[in-house]
XYZ file of N, CA and C in Angstrom:
651
model
N 70.729 59.781 -62.034
C 69.598 60.529 -62.052
C 68.651 60.091 -63.254
N 67.305 60.535 -63.260
C 66.174 60.089 -64.035
C 66.430 61.154 -65.095
N 65.873 60.368 -66.352
C 66.253 61.141 -67.529
C 64.912 61.643 -67.775
N 65.152 63.311 -68.210
C 63.615 64.355 -68.178
C 63.036 63.411 -69.064
N 61.620 64.110 -69.207
C 60.501 63.609 -69.957
C 60.808 64.581 -70.993
N 60.808 64.221 -72.232
C 60.951 64.506 -73.560
C 59.819 65.164 -73.981
N 59.303 66.381 -74.373
C 58.538 67.233 -75.089
C 58.438 67.637 -76.340
N 57.758 67.499 -77.257
C 57.467 68.241 -78.522
C 56.315 68.775 -78.774
N 55.971 70.282 -78.357
C 55.063 71.176 -78.864
C 54.720 71.148 -80.136
N 53.317 71.255 -80.701
C 52.279 71.392 -81.501
C 51.640 72.283 -81.545
N 51.719 73.316 -82.396
C 51.142 74.331 -82.471
C 50.944 75.294 -83.412
N 50.171 76.069 -84.302
C 50.572 76.954 -85.273
C 51.167 78.142 -84.907
N 50.681 78.739 -83.826
C 51.061 79.852 -83.496
C 52.689 79.824 -82.693
N 53.830 80.846 -83.289
C 54.667 80.574 -82.515
C 54.604 81.172 -81.400
N 53.907 82.356 -81.244
C 54.306 82.875 -79.611
C 53.831 81.671 -78.677
N 52.399 81.035 -78.947
C 52.352 79.833 -78.040
C 53.524 78.734 -78.051
N 53.884 78.415 -79.038
C 54.792 77.436 -78.775
C 56.383 78.105 -78.175
N 56.464 79.159 -78.021
C 57.235 79.843 -77.557
C 57.340 79.967 -76.004
N 55.964 80.283 -75.596
C 55.808 80.737 -74.408
C 55.523 78.970 -73.716
N 55.069 78.432 -74.460
C 55.317 76.913 -73.573
C 56.740 76.050 -73.793
N 57.491 76.837 -74.387
C 58.933 76.251 -74.237
C 59.447 76.928 -73.052
N 58.900 78.134 -72.882
C 60.036 78.809 -71.676
C 59.247 78.354 -70.366
N 57.766 78.136 -70.271
C 57.486 77.466 -69.306
C 58.018 76.052 -68.866
N 58.143 74.963 -69.815
C 58.179 73.833 -69.684
C 59.916 73.480 -69.691
N 60.446 74.086 -70.136
C 61.874 73.711 -70.744
C 62.769 73.892 -69.350
N 62.198 74.964 -68.807
C 62.985 75.376 -67.165
C 62.271 74.597 -66.204
N 60.881 73.803 -66.185
C 60.835 73.102 -64.829
C 61.615 71.378 -65.062
N 61.547 71.491 -63.722
C 62.201 69.901 -63.377
C 61.938 68.756 -63.796
N 62.912 68.166 -64.576
C 62.297 66.817 -65.081
C 61.619 66.833 -66.206
N 61.757 68.287 -66.995
C 61.167 68.111 -68.316
C 62.479 68.909 -69.451
N 62.267 68.147 -70.555
C 62.877 68.910 -71.489
C 62.239 69.204 -72.681
N 62.301 70.374 -73.497
C 61.305 70.384 -74.432
C 62.237 70.102 -75.728
N 62.265 69.577 -76.708
C 63.064 68.870 -77.563
C 62.843 69.145 -78.593
N 62.118 69.502 -79.328
C 61.162 70.288 -80.827
C 59.906 70.937 -80.329
N 59.791 71.221 -81.738
C 58.597 72.070 -82.077
C 57.860 71.745 -83.472
N 57.016 71.746 -83.616
C 55.892 71.461 -84.998
C 54.830 72.914 -84.931
N 54.823 73.034 -86.274
C 53.795 74.046 -86.715
C 52.189 73.810 -87.562
N 52.741 72.286 -87.347
C 51.284 71.841 -87.883
C 51.290 70.424 -88.259
N 49.652 69.925 -88.049
C 50.020 68.444 -87.826
C 50.618 67.451 -88.754
N 50.661 67.913 -90.051
C 51.544 67.176 -90.874
C 52.989 67.387 -90.353
N 53.322 67.948 -89.965
C 55.077 67.755 -89.721
C 55.415 67.035 -88.103
N 54.151 66.399 -87.642
C 54.415 65.366 -86.563
C 55.059 64.450 -86.769
N 54.812 63.516 -87.052
C 55.785 62.301 -87.739
C 57.194 63.096 -88.066
N 57.609 63.250 -88.616
C 59.033 63.946 -88.713
C 59.535 64.273 -87.385
N 58.621 64.761 -87.089
C 59.675 65.449 -85.383
C 59.431 64.557 -84.738
N 58.375 63.456 -84.664
C 58.693 62.612 -83.748
C 60.020 61.676 -84.095
N 60.278 61.299 -85.358
C 61.247 60.478 -85.385
C 62.458 61.239 -85.080
N 62.752 62.809 -85.409
C 63.667 63.520 -85.401
C 64.072 63.460 -83.682
N 63.182 63.255 -83.159
C 63.338 64.071 -81.955
C 62.843 62.882 -80.418
N 62.390 61.795 -80.673
C 61.629 60.788 -80.213
C 61.294 61.151 -78.215
N 60.390 61.890 -78.817
C 59.551 63.101 -77.531
C 58.790 61.454 -76.719
N 59.018 61.801 -75.343
C 57.518 60.833 -74.680
C 56.493 61.250 -74.691
N 56.180 62.799 -74.902
C 54.715 63.446 -74.691
C 54.862 64.817 -75.631
N 53.486 64.450 -76.420
C 53.347 65.340 -77.349
C 52.230 66.095 -77.017
N 52.744 68.043 -76.748
C 51.359 68.382 -76.203
C 50.962 69.169 -77.767
N 49.405 68.853 -78.229
C 49.083 68.613 -79.590
C 47.865 69.778 -79.684
N 47.924 71.022 -80.241
C 46.873 72.076 -80.601
C 45.806 71.375 -81.184
N 44.694 71.725 -81.499
C 43.700 70.639 -82.130
C 43.253 71.855 -83.483
N 43.312 72.856 -83.584
C 43.253 73.376 -84.798
C 44.596 73.818 -85.332
N 44.948 73.506 -86.829
C 45.717 73.808 -87.667
C 45.447 74.143 -88.585
N 46.160 74.571 -89.780
C 45.702 75.312 -91.112
C 45.747 73.860 -92.013
N 46.673 72.645 -92.252
C 46.655 71.863 -92.988
C 46.084 70.262 -92.135
N 46.598 70.099 -91.156
C 46.121 68.866 -90.603
C 46.161 69.073 -89.032
N 45.012 68.747 -88.471
C 44.215 69.005 -87.295
C 45.261 68.048 -86.212
N 44.677 68.460 -85.121
C 45.208 68.041 -84.179
C 44.864 66.007 -83.762
N 43.559 66.355 -83.928
C 42.970 64.908 -84.001
C 43.749 64.053 -84.739
N 43.429 64.400 -85.795
C 43.975 63.294 -87.337
C 45.376 63.225 -86.880
N 46.182 64.330 -86.624
C 47.699 63.929 -86.175
C 47.768 63.194 -85.107
N 47.321 63.009 -83.989
C 46.991 62.111 -82.713
C 46.781 60.696 -83.328
N 45.806 60.629 -84.033
C 45.169 59.212 -84.500
C 46.496 58.428 -85.215
N 47.197 59.411 -86.184
C 48.156 58.820 -86.761
C 49.357 58.317 -86.027
N 49.564 59.379 -85.170
C 51.138 59.111 -83.985
C 50.475 57.651 -83.290
N 49.686 57.904 -82.688
C 49.179 56.482 -81.636
C 48.972 55.471 -82.593
N 48.771 55.289 -84.302
C 48.986 54.100 -84.623
C 50.490 53.847 -85.038
N 51.160 54.600 -84.719
C 52.788 53.855 -85.097
C 53.166 52.899 -83.817
N 53.948 52.629 -84.510
C 54.510 51.312 -83.276
C 55.407 52.685 -82.138
N 55.045 51.868 -81.063
C 55.757 52.327 -79.454
C 55.367 54.200 -79.921
N 54.320 54.710 -79.575
C 54.087 55.960 -79.969
C 54.444 56.589 -78.731
N 54.175 57.729 -78.512
C 54.388 58.859 -77.453
C 53.062 59.214 -77.043
N 52.905 59.601 -75.539
C 51.979 59.951 -75.304
C 51.584 60.957 -75.716
N 50.360 61.716 -75.928
C 49.842 62.702 -76.713
C 48.570 63.340 -75.494
N 49.192 64.394 -75.134
C 48.360 65.574 -74.607
C 47.471 66.841 -75.351
N 46.557 66.611 -75.529
C 45.938 67.697 -76.312
C 46.046 69.163 -75.698
N 46.059 70.029 -76.198
C 46.528 71.620 -75.373
C 45.396 72.251 -76.212
N 44.242 72.893 -75.840
C 43.490 73.877 -76.644
C 42.933 74.842 -76.436
N 42.474 75.255 -77.260
C 41.283 76.616 -76.144
C 39.780 75.989 -76.420
N 39.640 75.106 -77.286
C 38.167 74.433 -77.610
C 37.888 73.445 -77.195
N 36.929 73.530 -75.727
C 36.756 72.327 -74.776
C 35.479 71.898 -74.944
N 35.369 71.924 -76.498
C 33.716 71.242 -76.542
C 33.612 69.951 -76.387
N 32.418 69.245 -76.266
C 32.202 67.827 -75.865
C 33.010 67.130 -76.980
N 32.459 67.248 -78.327
C 32.728 66.649 -79.501
C 34.382 66.693 -79.447
N 35.110 67.572 -79.675
C 36.381 67.657 -79.028
C 36.925 66.732 -78.127
N 36.447 66.680 -77.332
C 36.810 66.244 -76.055
C 37.203 64.696 -76.670
N 36.059 64.242 -76.413
C 35.460 62.724 -77.301
C 36.065 62.363 -78.319
N 36.368 63.375 -79.629
C 36.916 62.853 -80.848
C 38.656 62.778 -80.097
N 39.531 63.379 -79.525
C 40.682 63.590 -79.073
C 40.785 61.967 -78.123
N 39.972 61.891 -77.040
C 40.212 60.486 -76.343
C 40.078 59.484 -77.265
N 39.253 59.165 -78.157
C 39.130 57.813 -78.953
C 40.076 58.179 -79.930
N 40.681 59.372 -80.520
C 41.997 59.034 -81.356
C 42.869 58.547 -80.597
N 43.188 58.610 -79.352
C 44.336 58.081 -78.394
C 45.258 59.179 -77.609
N 44.543 60.311 -77.582
C 45.077 61.099 -76.744
C 44.877 60.982 -75.095
N 45.571 60.697 -73.998
C 45.964 60.667 -72.842
C 45.500 61.650 -72.076
N 45.228 62.563 -72.744
C 44.761 63.842 -72.095
C 44.597 65.011 -72.827
N 43.570 65.886 -72.107
C 42.882 66.880 -72.662
C 42.805 68.190 -71.842
N 44.030 69.313 -72.108
C 44.146 70.480 -71.382
C 43.616 71.724 -72.129
N 43.414 72.610 -71.238
C 42.879 74.051 -71.930
C 44.490 74.840 -71.621
N 44.568 75.901 -72.366
C 45.552 76.554 -72.731
C 45.544 77.531 -71.565
N 44.534 77.649 -70.840
C 44.577 78.621 -69.295
C 45.321 77.915 -68.532
N 45.249 76.179 -68.444
C 45.757 75.507 -67.347
C 47.049 76.498 -66.674
N 47.181 76.828 -65.386
C 48.402 77.373 -64.969
C 49.495 76.282 -64.946
N 50.349 76.923 -64.785
C 51.842 76.517 -65.024
C 52.331 75.563 -64.503
N 52.062 75.581 -63.070
C 52.495 74.342 -62.199
C 51.935 73.185 -62.364
N 50.243 73.065 -62.961
C 49.792 72.072 -63.328
C 49.904 71.920 -64.277
N 50.138 72.561 -65.334
C 50.932 72.292 -66.704
C 51.898 70.946 -66.511
N 52.592 71.471 -65.781
C 54.048 70.591 -65.211
C 53.187 69.538 -65.035
N 52.789 69.270 -64.004
C 52.593 68.164 -63.558
C 51.733 67.405 -64.418
N 50.862 67.626 -65.152
C 50.243 67.164 -66.082
C 51.425 66.537 -67.160
N 52.477 66.963 -67.396
C 53.254 66.283 -68.679
C 53.741 65.294 -67.902
N 54.056 65.082 -66.282
C 54.510 64.388 -65.566
C 53.779 62.718 -65.535
N 52.348 63.210 -65.341
C 51.733 62.292 -65.161
C 51.151 61.667 -66.668
N 51.348 62.408 -67.794
C 50.973 61.680 -69.207
C 52.119 60.948 -69.416
N 53.075 61.208 -68.953
C 54.618 60.675 -69.326
C 54.536 59.116 -68.569
N 53.722 59.087 -67.511
C 53.861 57.865 -66.604
C 52.983 57.028 -66.907
N 51.667 57.350 -67.558
C 50.725 56.758 -68.358
C 49.396 56.667 -67.925
N 49.199 58.115 -66.774
C 48.385 58.420 -66.132
C 47.314 59.582 -67.028
N 45.943 59.178 -67.440
C 44.939 59.913 -68.101
C 45.023 61.228 -67.016
N 45.086 62.723 -67.747
C 44.765 63.930 -67.152
C 43.610 64.675 -67.954
N 42.892 65.481 -67.515
C 41.941 66.375 -68.053
C 41.854 67.368 -67.209
N 41.373 68.632 -67.767
C 41.234 69.658 -67.268
C 40.416 70.009 -66.186
N 40.676 70.453 -65.179
C 39.680 70.539 -64.137
C 38.012 70.507 -65.065
N 36.781 70.404 -64.914
C 35.764 70.481 -65.339
C 35.540 69.536 -66.311
N 36.531 69.329 -67.574
C 36.271 68.501 -68.322
C 36.085 67.308 -68.200
N 36.175 66.414 -67.135
C 36.052 65.079 -66.316
C 34.522 65.173 -66.398
N 33.681 65.899 -65.697
C 32.104 66.195 -65.199
C 31.634 66.243 -66.741
N 31.931 67.148 -67.650
C 31.206 67.548 -68.478
C 31.062 66.204 -69.680
N 32.453 65.656 -69.561
C 32.514 64.529 -70.576
C 31.870 63.037 -69.761
N 31.410 63.227 -68.756
C 30.162 62.224 -68.045
C 29.159 62.778 -68.181
N 28.731 63.694 -67.952
C 27.501 64.678 -67.653
C 26.847 64.829 -69.054
N 27.797 65.107 -70.114
C 27.094 65.436 -71.331
C 27.003 64.430 -72.525
N 28.163 63.917 -72.611
C 28.379 63.004 -73.544
C 27.320 61.865 -73.875
N 26.630 62.028 -75.395
C 25.554 61.621 -75.457
C 26.226 59.980 -76.138
N 25.664 59.137 -75.215
C 26.239 57.528 -75.864
C 25.486 56.871 -77.086
N 25.908 56.715 -77.732
C 25.304 56.209 -79.345
C 24.670 55.217 -79.209
N 23.805 54.929 -80.251
C 22.981 53.969 -80.256
C 23.976 52.384 -80.131
N 23.385 51.885 -78.915
C 23.901 50.079 -79.049
C 25.586 50.195 -78.283
N 25.837 51.468 -78.060
C 26.965 52.195 -77.436
C 27.256 51.130 -76.032
N 25.655 51.004 -75.149
C 25.957 50.390 -73.947
C 26.129 48.865 -74.394
N 25.380 48.182 -75.082
C 24.946 46.565 -75.527
C 26.652 46.412 -75.814
N 27.163 47.263 -76.797
C 28.547 46.781 -77.506
C 29.796 47.001 -76.072
N 29.936 47.749 -75.476
C 30.596 47.814 -74.243
C 30.443 46.820 -73.270
N 29.334 46.467 -73.107
C 28.909 45.271 -71.779
C 29.345 44.287 -72.629
N 29.188 43.913 -73.452
C 29.605 42.960 -74.574
C 31.393 42.547 -74.643
N 31.910 43.937 -74.602
C 33.575 44.136 -75.017
C 34.027 43.723 -73.440
N 33.050 44.029 -72.139
C 33.859 43.694 -71.332
C 33.537 42.668 -70.668
N 32.519 41.552 -71.061
C 32.556 40.339 -70.981
C 33.764 39.088 -71.070
N 34.531 40.018 -71.639
C 35.890 38.954 -71.838
C 36.896 39.239 -70.551
N 36.638 39.748 -69.929
C 37.171 40.310 -68.595
C 37.165 39.181 -67.618
N 37.940 38.821 -66.422
C 37.536 38.370 -65.349
C 37.329 38.704 -64.372
N 36.486 38.795 -63.325
C 35.968 39.755 -62.448
C 36.944 40.763 -61.612
N 37.927 39.907 -61.294
C 39.294 41.175 -60.636
C 39.425 42.009 -61.808
N 39.820 42.059 -63.090
C 39.986 42.792 -64.105
C 38.898 43.793 -64.065
N 37.721 43.275 -64.031
C 36.520 44.393 -64.273
C 36.180 45.525 -62.886
N 36.812 45.008 -61.699
C 36.854 45.803 -60.453
C 38.243 46.669 -61.188
N 39.044 46.339 -61.276
C 40.469 47.505 -62.158
C 40.183 48.365 -62.779
N 39.284 47.629 -64.084
C 38.494 48.626 -64.875
C 37.515 50.018 -64.302
N 36.800 49.181 -63.195
C 36.207 50.526 -62.628
C 36.480 51.296 -61.796
N 38.035 50.937 -61.079
C 38.512 51.503 -60.127
C 39.200 52.995 -61.336
N 39.743 52.395 -62.635
C 40.118 53.168 -63.477
C 39.415 54.393 -64.116
N 38.169 53.558 -63.963
C 37.296 54.763 -64.357
C 36.844 55.649 -63.808
N 36.816 55.192 -61.976
C 36.557 56.695 -61.258
C 38.222 57.475 -61.121
N 39.256 57.147 -61.711
C 40.700 57.870 -61.808
C 41.322 57.872 -60.351
N 40.889 56.161 -60.054
C 42.238 56.029 -59.052
C 43.625 55.505 -60.005
N 44.361 55.904 -59.022
C 45.962 55.519 -59.684
C 45.960 54.318 -59.197
N 47.694 54.115 -59.743
C 47.712 51.926 -59.730
C 47.906 52.083 -57.790
N 48.366 53.134 -57.478
C 48.526 52.872 -55.954
C 47.307 52.813 -55.091
N 46.588 53.419 -55.595
C 45.196 53.484 -54.796
C 44.315 52.642 -55.117
N 44.446 52.092 -56.019
C 43.866 50.755 -56.488
C 44.168 49.616 -56.107
N 45.873 49.074 -55.734
C 46.439 47.894 -55.208
C 45.726 48.160 -53.549
N 45.643 49.352 -53.014
C 45.104 49.698 -51.714
C 44.107 49.245 -51.459
N 43.067 49.809 -52.305
C 41.455 49.094 -52.417
C 41.337 47.986 -52.561
N 41.875 46.990 -53.613
C 41.698 45.601 -53.213
C 42.632 44.748 -53.146
N 43.926 45.046 -52.252
C 44.311 44.500 -51.131
C 45.508 43.576 -51.975
N 46.065 44.221 -52.973
C 46.831 43.426 -54.182
C 47.987 44.384 -54.015
N 49.115 43.440 -54.653
C 50.350 44.465 -54.971
C 50.297 45.712 -56.031
N 51.174 46.550 -55.662
C 51.124 47.287 -57.370
C 51.539 46.919 -58.613
N 52.453 45.705 -58.268
C 52.673 45.313 -59.591
C 51.590 44.224 -60.241
N 50.847 43.822 -59.106
C 49.797 43.433 -60.001
C 48.742 43.981 -60.516
N 48.507 45.088 -59.802
C 47.520 46.027 -60.840
C 47.911 46.080 -61.819
N 49.223 46.809 -61.985
C 49.838 46.843 -63.527
C 49.829 46.077 -64.579
N 49.952 44.878 -63.951
C 49.711 43.656 -64.990
C 48.042 43.407 -65.167
N 47.161 43.549 -64.449
C 46.164 43.506 -64.456
C 45.480 45.093 -65.451
N 45.863 46.156 -65.538
C 46.040 47.005 -66.356
C 46.418 46.839 -67.824
N 47.688 46.424 -67.965
C 48.058 46.009 -69.006
C 47.175 44.730 -69.723
N 46.585 43.662 -69.410
C 45.785 42.670 -69.829
C 44.479 43.334 -69.937
N 44.179 44.214 -69.515
C 42.560 44.760 -69.825
C 42.602 45.553 -71.160
N 44.253 46.025 -71.245
C 44.445 46.666 -72.946
C 44.338 45.885 -73.580
N 45.077 45.094 -73.670
C 45.513 43.712 -74.537
C 44.326 43.172 -75.074
N 43.277 42.680 -74.161
C 42.029 42.235 -74.230
C 41.101 42.863 -74.956
N 41.079 44.042 -74.480
C 40.205 45.330 -75.177
C 40.369 45.864 -76.447
N 41.639 45.944 -76.944
C 42.518 46.341 -77.924
C 42.573 47.762 -77.777
N 42.521 48.505 -76.533
C 42.365 49.765 -76.147
C 44.309 50.268 -75.842
N 44.143 51.636 -76.268
C 45.610 52.450 -76.112
C 45.978 52.992 -74.788
N 45.045 53.175 -74.039
C 45.206 53.708 -72.639
C 44.336 53.884 -71.862
N 44.377 54.056 -70.238
C 43.448 53.989 -69.507
C 42.496 55.212 -69.840
N 42.457 56.337 -70.313
C 41.364 57.071 -70.948
C 40.276 56.385 -71.271
N 40.552 55.420 -72.514
C 40.359 54.623 -73.423
C 39.214 53.610 -72.371
N 39.960 52.867 -71.206
C 39.345 51.827 -70.469
C 38.136 52.679 -69.678
N 38.469 54.334 -69.296
C 37.379 54.639 -68.627
C 36.200 55.078 -68.957
N 36.630 55.584 -70.733
C 35.352 55.678 -71.464
C 34.573 54.693 -71.793
N 34.981 53.368 -72.016
C 34.251 52.388 -72.379
C 33.731 51.435 -70.974
N 34.314 52.105 -69.556
C 33.423 51.331 -68.871
C 32.348 52.533 -68.156
N 32.379 54.069 -68.794
C 30.969 54.679 -69.195
C 30.232 54.342 -69.583
N 30.732 53.927 -70.975
C 29.441 53.210 -71.668
C 28.690 52.270 -71.402
N 29.686 51.222 -70.716
C 28.752 50.097 -70.051
C 28.113 50.570 -68.653
N 27.830 52.017 -68.256
C 27.543 51.908 -67.167
C 28.079 51.967 -65.837
N 29.343 51.479 -65.942
C 30.094 51.153 -64.540
C 30.778 52.030 -63.590
N 30.651 53.386 -64.070
C 31.019 54.351 -63.524
C 30.498 55.510 -63.868
């Protein structure tokens, strides 16, 4: 049997933690292995429970979720992080994704969608709540020089790698990219891995952001 996805829940509200644990721990293929009440508890909790996915609140009293995400993603072999919050401002979305979060979900996400999101994030796919993607693309203000920096960064890629970057930015899964480019799934995975290494990025979401900054998506 496939090992269940191990989930760590980080939220300062005990009722929220209890609700999420009840919802997710009974879902197929998911095991809630631990909880933390603040961002400063995350490193110890991650060490103790070895989660695959961390569901991270944004606003906590001592260490916020973005700071905790950045610190966690800077460790060797870190778990994936999906932010789960009620604060969906453009600034929060961008800060979380640039800190290394693989997803940005709202707390009113229906249970079945949250379960699917956990599985997708665990498999390396980015996930955003409905509406967040469009807001991210339509309203995010590109900082001065971001276009030129993004284009220069992408210049290190081969033409085929750039095609993969564009497909990732358009939300295509690996199997869809393989079909579009007439290559094997293993080849697509290898290209994505190479792109991440060349660009110094952590995940597919950051690839999409860079492609957006470069005007490719």
